[in-house]
């Protein structure tokens, strides 16, 4: 965990080994050496399980079976084994809060009042329910309403309500045996995959399990229970939350939580497209924007709140992107990404690199919806492996059979082109990860201290590490305008990696869109005393 750097694989878009137009596990296995060469230590795979794919696999119909389009359970086991040989961990997606309405549990529960799975779900009789986006949820064939967790075809699993309303008999308390039975199911699913060799889970919508308004104490207790079980039976395994509130998630026992486009506002003020509505808020300017009108404090004050409350107990992740929001390349070019990554890979916590962000894949706008993707189609397009190859090396299938179209641009970035170019974003990403892994003072656990972080001003400068781990100074200027900063520590600093910066004494001049990473000398110990004597 101390050195973990994750790579997120969107399986259907990563590598297609059998030419059916959809990525698969054998394809992913063939790319493990490439992933190893990036310097990452772990992979997170979006759901690979059997599903009608109404929400791209987040609607599971068999938690214990790999979907045929990705391969077989044997392929998954081989993936774990081959990854482990290379020192890579593999983390699966655990969709804990809901199933597909095609899951046999729901099929049985909805059609038979005596079904053993009846109590796994929340049927509300005549009381209509809405999905997360306000769509009304159709009744079952038996004429009943039920609670869905996300989209109408994702019936919520029953973990209970924080404050059950006595007039709504379906709102059971979390300690009710029916709710505890669902927890047992969830534990058994985790055990199934851990015993086959996976290394943990990213938990989808981790905060959604216990329902209703009110604080999350009972929800935290539920996850703490799973964490104690992990610590006892699978002490090496990792629990990563999709919660968007590291204070809550880490208190609940997760090892890692993300700052994201929803939940706490930090990430949305750092990366994103200006004026975009992210989650439910419009963000007029973000810090990583050439206009220079972003405000680092809007990110940093929230970040520090979570950092100081969790440091030493868990990790915050600032991902480059993910399958639910725009790629960082949207509204930015490759030069901007270099500066963004210089920051993301030198911050504390656990970096997550979304597939294709290492080469700066574009967000492909204007594509039709695919498998419930809604606004998320353009950030899920196929990985761009090889310049000049059919479908840029993703698949040998005819274009019309591809899961999604590949980037049609002539200058679409590819792994092959960037491998051949020492100045590419791919090489920079590798260098940043290598630097982080080489120097404990730049690592996941090392201290973090803002040095220059003023509202409405650029650059952002911070220090990492201590005398024991080595100390580092990082300066980041995403704005187009140059800026100058006086840094007393700069005097004897040694440049490790810099683009577009100049120093004179304690003054650092940063050109537009530039960064620098310095190592700082150890404070001279005892010299003052010997001089005085
Ligand atoms: C996942 C989404 C998914 C949703 C429902 C999430 O937050 O990341 O991709 O659609 O949960 O499972």
XYZ file of C-alpha atoms and ligand atoms in Angstrom, residues 10 44 46-47 55-59 93 95 98 149-151 154 202 204-205 242 261-262 322-324 372 374 376 380, ligand 1:
41
model
C -11.946 -0.535 -18.640
C -8.420 -2.030 -10.984
C -14.334 -2.340 -13.958
C -16.925 -5.133 -13.608
C -25.085 -0.069 -17.351
C -21.906 -1.410 -18.960
C -21.604 -4.256 -16.432
C -22.650 -2.403 -13.269
C -25.885 -4.390 -13.526
C -15.079 -3.988 -8.896
C -21.032 -3.730 -7.007
C -27.553 -3.508 -6.311
C -30.061 2.078 -6.386
C -28.992 3.848 -9.599
C -30.911 3.179 -12.842
C -30.662 -1.907 -10.760
C -12.995 -1.090 -5.532
C -19.020 0.794 -6.260
C -21.243 3.433 -4.591
C -16.052 4.952 -4.420
C -16.398 14.796 -9.537
C -19.066 14.255 -6.861
C -12.168 7.457 -14.661
C -14.984 5.840 -16.629
C -17.585 8.242 -15.202
C -26.283 3.204 -20.411
C -25.218 8.666 -20.772
C -19.822 8.936 -20.254
C -14.664 4.951 -22.711
C -19.976 3.539 -11.265
C -20.782 3.848 -12.490
C -22.059 3.046 -12.414
C -22.812 3.325 -11.098
C -23.881 2.309 -10.829
C -20.846 4.120 -10.200
O -20.590 5.124 -9.499
O -18.699 4.070 -11.258
O -20.085 3.590 -13.652
O -22.880 3.380 -13.487
O -21.951 3.314 -10.002
O -23.332 1.087 -10.463
